[in-house]
Amino acid sequence: MNKNVENDLKESTIAFQVNKAKIAQSLNWMLISLELESNPLNDLFDRHACTDIIAKAQNGMIYSIANRCNFKEDWYEKITIRYKRTSGASTEYEKTIKSIEARAMTASIGMQIDVERDDEYNMLRGVVYDRLRLFDYIRKNIDFFHTHRMHTVKSDGNLLLYCSYDDLKEWGIQHKVI
């Protein structure tokens, strides 16, 4: 793992830990981070089922969540999804589409939080959304995303797909801003 990726993962983990109680209270969910404790089951879910967090909702249902932390102001109120890596390694998008098509386990809920990059790691806002519907929507409208919702990351050349919270509303994808 390169230094930038390691640093991003470390900062994202800290940001989640700092804001975990606020997120859990806002959603009325119990949250368990799989990235905070390394063991074979957690690693399996994280690497192969895009699951970073397990949530137990008030109704007793258990949900798998793919989580991202956004530190860049230009990207606040946008959901980003890694689409292609210059290294050729599998991406979140590729693994999720493959899982959907195979009816295999994958995170059903997405969560992205906008966080101030300072010593406090304060969460400004976030969104929890129906990840499977969003990914299916992207798959069915991939030409639109290629031409209107794709970004090349300057630091590594990787490609991101993105959409705004307002896009979710327009596309009829269930979500909650927290």
PDB file of C-alpha atoms in Angstrom:
ATOM      1  CA  MET A   1       0.000   0.000   0.000  1.00  0.00           C
ATOM      2  CA  ASN A   2       1.468   3.390  -0.948  1.00  0.00           C
ATOM      3  CA  LYS A   3       1.971   6.180   1.607  1.00  0.00           C
ATOM      4  CA  ASN A   4      -0.929   8.338   0.289  1.00  0.00           C
ATOM      5  CA  VAL A   5      -3.373   5.443   0.532  1.00  0.00           C
ATOM      6  CA  GLU A   6      -2.105   4.530   4.013  1.00  0.00           C
ATOM      7  CA  ASN A   7      -2.434   8.148   5.187  1.00  0.00           C
ATOM      8  CA  ASP A   8      -5.948   8.479   3.684  1.00  0.00           C
ATOM      9  CA  LEU A   9      -7.047   5.252   5.375  1.00  0.00           C
ATOM     10  CA  LYS A  10      -5.581   6.398   8.693  1.00  0.00           C
ATOM     11  CA  GLU A  11      -7.298   9.812   8.489  1.00  0.00           C
ATOM     12  CA  SER A  12     -10.605   8.260   7.397  1.00  0.00           C
ATOM     13  CA  THR A  13     -10.463   5.814  10.297  1.00  0.00           C
ATOM     14  CA  ILE A  14      -9.820   8.637  12.765  1.00  0.00           C
ATOM     15  CA  ALA A  15     -12.620  10.733  11.214  1.00  0.00           C
ATOM     16  CA  PHE A  16     -15.067   7.850  11.533  1.00  0.00           C
ATOM     17  CA  GLN A  17     -14.041   7.140  15.143  1.00  0.00           C
ATOM     18  CA  VAL A  18     -14.408  10.813  16.101  1.00  0.00           C
ATOM     19  CA  ASN A  19     -17.855  11.049  14.493  1.00  0.00           C
ATOM     20  CA  LYS A  20     -19.172   7.531  15.136  1.00  0.00           C
ATOM     21  CA  ALA A  21     -21.433   8.510  18.050  1.00  0.00           C
ATOM     22  CA  LYS A  22     -22.884  11.471  16.149  1.00  0.00           C
ATOM     23  CA  ILE A  23     -23.610   9.289  13.097  1.00  0.00           C
ATOM     24  CA  ALA A  24     -25.087   6.462  15.209  1.00  0.00           C
ATOM     25  CA  GLN A  25     -27.322   8.885  17.102  1.00  0.00           C
ATOM     26  CA  SER A  26     -28.465  10.592  13.907  1.00  0.00           C
ATOM     27  CA  LEU A  27     -29.454   7.256  12.350  1.00  0.00           C
ATOM     28  CA  ASN A  28     -30.483   5.548  15.600  1.00  0.00           C
ATOM     29  CA  TRP A  29     -28.197   2.651  14.641  1.00  0.00           C
ATOM     30  CA  MET A  30     -25.498   0.695  16.427  1.00  0.00           C
ATOM     31  CA  LEU A  31     -22.342   0.880  14.266  1.00  0.00           C
ATOM     32  CA  ILE A  32     -19.458  -1.587  14.232  1.00  0.00           C
ATOM     33  CA  SER A  33     -16.426  -0.695  12.117  1.00  0.00           C
ATOM     34  CA  LEU A  34     -14.745  -3.678  10.479  1.00  0.00           C
ATOM     35  CA  GLU A  35     -11.633  -1.621   9.710  1.00  0.00           C
ATOM     36  CA  LEU A  36     -10.844  -0.873  13.355  1.00  0.00           C
ATOM     37  CA  GLU A  37     -10.043  -4.491  14.162  1.00  0.00           C
ATOM     38  CA  SER A  38      -8.178  -6.782  11.793  1.00  0.00           C
ATOM     39  CA  ASN A  39      -9.289 -10.390  11.692  1.00  0.00           C
ATOM     40  CA  PRO A  40     -10.011 -12.821   8.826  1.00  0.00           C
ATOM     41  CA  LEU A  41     -13.796 -12.241   8.794  1.00  0.00           C
ATOM     42  CA  ASN A  42     -13.501  -8.438   8.855  1.00  0.00           C
ATOM     43  CA  ASP A  43     -10.844  -8.521   6.138  1.00  0.00           C
ATOM     44  CA  LEU A  44     -13.029 -10.807   4.011  1.00  0.00           C
ATOM     45  CA  PHE A  45     -16.020  -8.453   4.224  1.00  0.00           C
ATOM     46  CA  ASP A  46     -13.873  -5.361   3.679  1.00  0.00           C
ATOM     47  CA  ARG A  47     -11.916  -6.657   0.676  1.00  0.00           C
ATOM     48  CA  HIS A  48     -14.541  -8.771  -1.069  1.00  0.00           C
ATOM     49  CA  ALA A  49     -17.935  -7.386  -0.050  1.00  0.00           C
ATOM     50  CA  CYS A  50     -17.076  -3.647   0.078  1.00  0.00           C
ATOM     51  CA  THR A  51     -18.257  -3.586   3.704  1.00  0.00           C
ATOM     52  CA  ASP A  52     -16.558  -1.206   6.122  1.00  0.00           C
ATOM     53  CA  ILE A  53     -19.281  -1.011   8.780  1.00  0.00           C
ATOM     54  CA  ILE A  54     -21.999  -3.304  10.074  1.00  0.00           C
ATOM     55  CA  ALA A  55     -25.085  -1.474  11.369  1.00  0.00           C
ATOM     56  CA  LYS A  56     -27.896  -2.741  13.544  1.00  0.00           C
ATOM     57  CA  ALA A  57     -30.966  -0.599  12.969  1.00  0.00           C
ATOM     58  CA  GLN A  58     -33.674   0.150  15.528  1.00  0.00           C
ATOM     59  CA  ASN A  59     -35.916  -2.433  13.806  1.00  0.00           C
ATOM     60  CA  GLY A  60     -33.307  -5.141  14.495  1.00  0.00           C
ATOM     61  CA  MET A  61     -32.220  -5.437  10.869  1.00  0.00           C
ATOM     62  CA  ILE A  62     -28.499  -5.735  10.100  1.00  0.00           C
ATOM     63  CA  TYR A  63     -27.038  -3.704   7.229  1.00  0.00           C
ATOM     64  CA  SER A  64     -23.644  -3.666   5.565  1.00  0.00           C
ATOM     65  CA  ILE A  65     -22.256  -0.215   4.803  1.00  0.00           C
ATOM     66  CA  ALA A  66     -19.536   0.982   2.446  1.00  0.00           C
ATOM     67  CA  ASN A  67     -18.110   4.136   3.998  1.00  0.00           C
ATOM     68  CA  ARG A  68     -16.071   6.998   2.542  1.00  0.00           C
ATOM     69  CA  CYS A  69     -14.761  10.145   4.181  1.00  0.00           C
ATOM     70  CA  ASN A  70     -14.381  13.265   2.090  1.00  0.00           C
ATOM     71  CA  PHE A  71     -11.906  15.913   3.211  1.00  0.00           C
ATOM     72  CA  LYS A  72     -11.902  18.146   0.099  1.00  0.00           C
ATOM     73  CA  GLU A  73     -14.236  21.144   0.162  1.00  0.00           C
ATOM     74  CA  ASP A  74     -14.683  21.007  -3.618  1.00  0.00           C
ATOM     75  CA  TRP A  75     -16.258  17.577  -3.198  1.00  0.00           C
ATOM     76  CA  TYR A  76     -18.537  18.288  -0.266  1.00  0.00           C
ATOM     77  CA  GLU A  77     -22.119  17.054  -0.818  1.00  0.00           C
ATOM     78  CA  LYS A  78     -20.925  14.646  -3.515  1.00  0.00           C
ATOM     79  CA  ILE A  79     -20.644  10.881  -3.450  1.00  0.00           C
ATOM     80  CA  THR A  80     -17.484   9.538  -5.063  1.00  0.00           C
ATOM     81  CA  ILE A  81     -16.931   5.997  -6.303  1.00  0.00           C
ATOM     82  CA  ARG A  82     -13.577   4.667  -7.493  1.00  0.00           C
ATOM     83  CA  TYR A  83     -14.210   3.491 -11.061  1.00  0.00           C
ATOM     84  CA  LYS A  84     -10.758   2.623 -12.482  1.00  0.00           C
ATOM     85  CA  ARG A  85      -7.305   2.322 -10.972  1.00  0.00           C
ATOM     86  CA  THR A  86      -4.200   2.980 -13.033  1.00  0.00           C
ATOM     87  CA  SER A  87      -2.676  -0.107 -11.389  1.00  0.00           C
ATOM     88  CA  GLY A  88      -5.441  -2.279 -12.857  1.00  0.00           C
ATOM     89  CA  ALA A  89      -6.502  -3.508  -9.389  1.00  0.00           C
ATOM     90  CA  SER A  90     -10.225  -4.077  -8.887  1.00  0.00           C
ATOM     91  CA  THR A  91     -12.236  -1.056  -7.802  1.00  0.00           C
ATOM     92  CA  GLU A  92     -15.264  -0.547  -5.598  1.00  0.00           C
ATOM     93  CA  TYR A  93     -17.388  -0.089  -8.728  1.00  0.00           C
ATOM     94  CA  GLU A  94     -16.137  -3.257 -10.437  1.00  0.00           C
ATOM     95  CA  LYS A  95     -16.455  -5.432  -7.328  1.00  0.00           C
ATOM     96  CA  THR A  96     -19.946  -4.141  -6.577  1.00  0.00           C
ATOM     97  CA  ILE A  97     -21.314  -4.598 -10.107  1.00  0.00           C
ATOM     98  CA  LYS A  98     -19.830  -8.098 -10.224  1.00  0.00           C
ATOM     99  CA  SER A  99     -21.452  -8.887  -6.847  1.00  0.00           C
ATOM    100  CA  ILE A 100     -24.834  -7.502  -7.930  1.00  0.00           C
ATOM    101  CA  GLU A 101     -24.760  -9.594 -11.114  1.00  0.00           C
ATOM    102  CA  ALA A 102     -23.753 -12.714  -9.156  1.00  0.00           C
ATOM    103  CA  ARG A 103     -26.240 -11.950  -6.376  1.00  0.00           C
ATOM    104  CA  ALA A 104     -23.291 -12.151  -3.977  1.00  0.00           C
ATOM    105  CA  MET A 105     -22.790 -10.269  -0.728  1.00  0.00           C
ATOM    106  CA  THR A 106     -21.912  -6.600  -0.988  1.00  0.00           C
ATOM    107  CA  ALA A 107     -22.638  -3.486   1.029  1.00  0.00           C
ATOM    108  CA  SER A 108     -26.275  -2.533   0.499  1.00  0.00           C
ATOM    109  CA  ILE A 109     -25.905   0.928   1.993  1.00  0.00           C
ATOM    110  CA  GLY A 110     -23.409   3.636   1.185  1.00  0.00           C
ATOM    111  CA  MET A 111     -22.342   6.387   3.528  1.00  0.00           C
ATOM    112  CA  GLN A 112     -20.149   9.346   2.768  1.00  0.00           C
ATOM    113  CA  ILE A 113     -19.265  11.991   5.314  1.00  0.00           C
ATOM    114  CA  ASP A 114     -17.775  15.414   4.654  1.00  0.00           C
ATOM    115  CA  VAL A 115     -15.091  16.077   7.243  1.00  0.00           C
ATOM    116  CA  GLU A 116     -12.946  19.098   8.060  1.00  0.00           C
ATOM    117  CA  ARG A 117      -9.288  18.246   7.677  1.00  0.00           C
ATOM    118  CA  ASP A 118      -8.085  19.689  10.959  1.00  0.00           C
ATOM    119  CA  ASP A 119      -7.149  18.365  14.389  1.00  0.00           C
ATOM    120  CA  GLU A 120     -10.823  17.908  15.300  1.00  0.00           C
ATOM    121  CA  TYR A 121     -12.018  15.936  12.227  1.00  0.00           C
ATOM    122  CA  ASN A 122     -15.478  17.465  12.615  1.00  0.00           C
ATOM    123  CA  MET A 123     -18.150  15.991  10.379  1.00  0.00           C
ATOM    124  CA  LEU A 124     -19.972  18.770   8.548  1.00  0.00           C
ATOM    125  CA  ARG A 125     -22.621  16.553   7.003  1.00  0.00           C
ATOM    126  CA  GLY A 126     -23.014  13.178   5.449  1.00  0.00           C
ATOM    127  CA  VAL A 127     -25.363  11.054   3.453  1.00  0.00           C
ATOM    128  CA  VAL A 128     -26.571   7.494   3.800  1.00  0.00           C
ATOM    129  CA  TYR A 129     -28.032   6.061   0.597  1.00  0.00           C
ATOM    130  CA  ASP A 130     -29.303   2.941  -1.130  1.00  0.00           C
ATOM    131  CA  ARG A 131     -25.994   1.868  -2.602  1.00  0.00           C
ATOM    132  CA  LEU A 132     -27.310  -1.034  -4.667  1.00  0.00           C
ATOM    133  CA  ARG A 133     -29.852   1.176  -6.446  1.00  0.00           C
ATOM    134  CA  LEU A 134     -27.240   3.855  -7.096  1.00  0.00           C
ATOM    135  CA  PHE A 135     -24.764   1.362  -8.560  1.00  0.00           C
ATOM    136  CA  ASP A 136     -27.505  -0.226 -10.668  1.00  0.00           C
ATOM    137  CA  TYR A 137     -28.521   3.252 -11.867  1.00  0.00           C
ATOM    138  CA  ILE A 138     -24.905   3.994 -12.770  1.00  0.00           C
ATOM    139  CA  ARG A 139     -24.546   0.658 -14.593  1.00  0.00           C
ATOM    140  CA  LYS A 140     -27.672   1.349 -16.652  1.00  0.00           C
ATOM    141  CA  ASN A 141     -26.560   4.943 -17.413  1.00  0.00           C
ATOM    142  CA  ILE A 142     -22.797   4.460 -17.703  1.00  0.00           C
ATOM    143  CA  ASP A 143     -22.513   6.573 -20.883  1.00  0.00           C
ATOM    144  CA  PHE A 144     -23.971   9.558 -18.998  1.00  0.00           C
ATOM    145  CA  PHE A 145     -21.461   9.039 -16.190  1.00  0.00           C
ATOM    146  CA  HIS A 146     -18.557   8.718 -18.633  1.00  0.00           C
ATOM    147  CA  THR A 147     -19.406  12.067 -20.192  1.00  0.00           C
ATOM    148  CA  HIS A 148     -20.859  14.045 -17.267  1.00  0.00           C
ATOM    149  CA  ARG A 149     -19.859  12.516 -13.906  1.00  0.00           C
ATOM    150  CA  MET A 150     -16.279  11.270 -14.212  1.00  0.00           C
ATOM    151  CA  HIS A 151     -13.192  12.808 -12.617  1.00  0.00           C
ATOM    152  CA  THR A 152      -9.512  11.972 -12.991  1.00  0.00           C
ATOM    153  CA  VAL A 153      -7.621  12.202  -9.702  1.00  0.00           C
ATOM    154  CA  LYS A 154      -4.537  14.355 -10.295  1.00  0.00           C
ATOM    155  CA  SER A 155      -2.344  12.610  -7.723  1.00  0.00           C
ATOM    156  CA  ASP A 156      -2.684   9.060  -9.081  1.00  0.00           C
ATOM    157  CA  GLY A 157      -4.622   9.125 -12.366  1.00  0.00           C
ATOM    158  CA  ASN A 158      -7.422   6.961 -10.964  1.00  0.00           C
ATOM    159  CA  LEU A 159     -10.956   7.640 -12.219  1.00  0.00           C
ATOM    160  CA  LEU A 160     -13.876   8.506  -9.972  1.00  0.00           C
ATOM    161  CA  LEU A 161     -17.573   8.556 -10.722  1.00  0.00           C
ATOM    162  CA  TYR A 162     -19.523  11.091  -8.725  1.00  0.00           C
ATOM    163  CA  CYS A 163     -22.987  12.441  -8.054  1.00  0.00           C
ATOM    164  CA  SER A 164     -24.471  15.044  -5.763  1.00  0.00           C
ATOM    165  CA  TYR A 165     -26.985  14.567  -2.990  1.00  0.00           C
ATOM    166  CA  ASP A 166     -29.479  16.401  -5.233  1.00  0.00           C
ATOM    167  CA  ASP A 167     -28.853  13.836  -7.999  1.00  0.00           C
ATOM    168  CA  LEU A 168     -29.990  11.086  -5.632  1.00  0.00           C
ATOM    169  CA  LYS A 169     -33.259  12.918  -5.096  1.00  0.00           C
ATOM    170  CA  GLU A 170     -33.738  13.487  -8.836  1.00  0.00           C
ATOM    171  CA  TRP A 171     -32.992   9.826  -9.631  1.00  0.00           C
ATOM    172  CA  GLY A 172     -35.377   8.557  -6.945  1.00  0.00           C
ATOM    173  CA  ILE A 173     -32.646   6.868  -4.885  1.00  0.00           C
ATOM    174  CA  GLN A 174     -33.539   6.646  -1.216  1.00  0.00           C
ATOM    175  CA  HIS A 175     -31.151   8.608   0.981  1.00  0.00           C
ATOM    176  CA  LYS A 176     -30.888  10.551   4.206  1.00  0.00           C
ATOM    177  CA  VAL A 177     -28.654  13.550   4.782  1.00  0.00           C
ATOM    178  CA  ILE A 178     -27.133  13.476   8.264  1.00  0.00           C
TER     179      ILE A 178
END
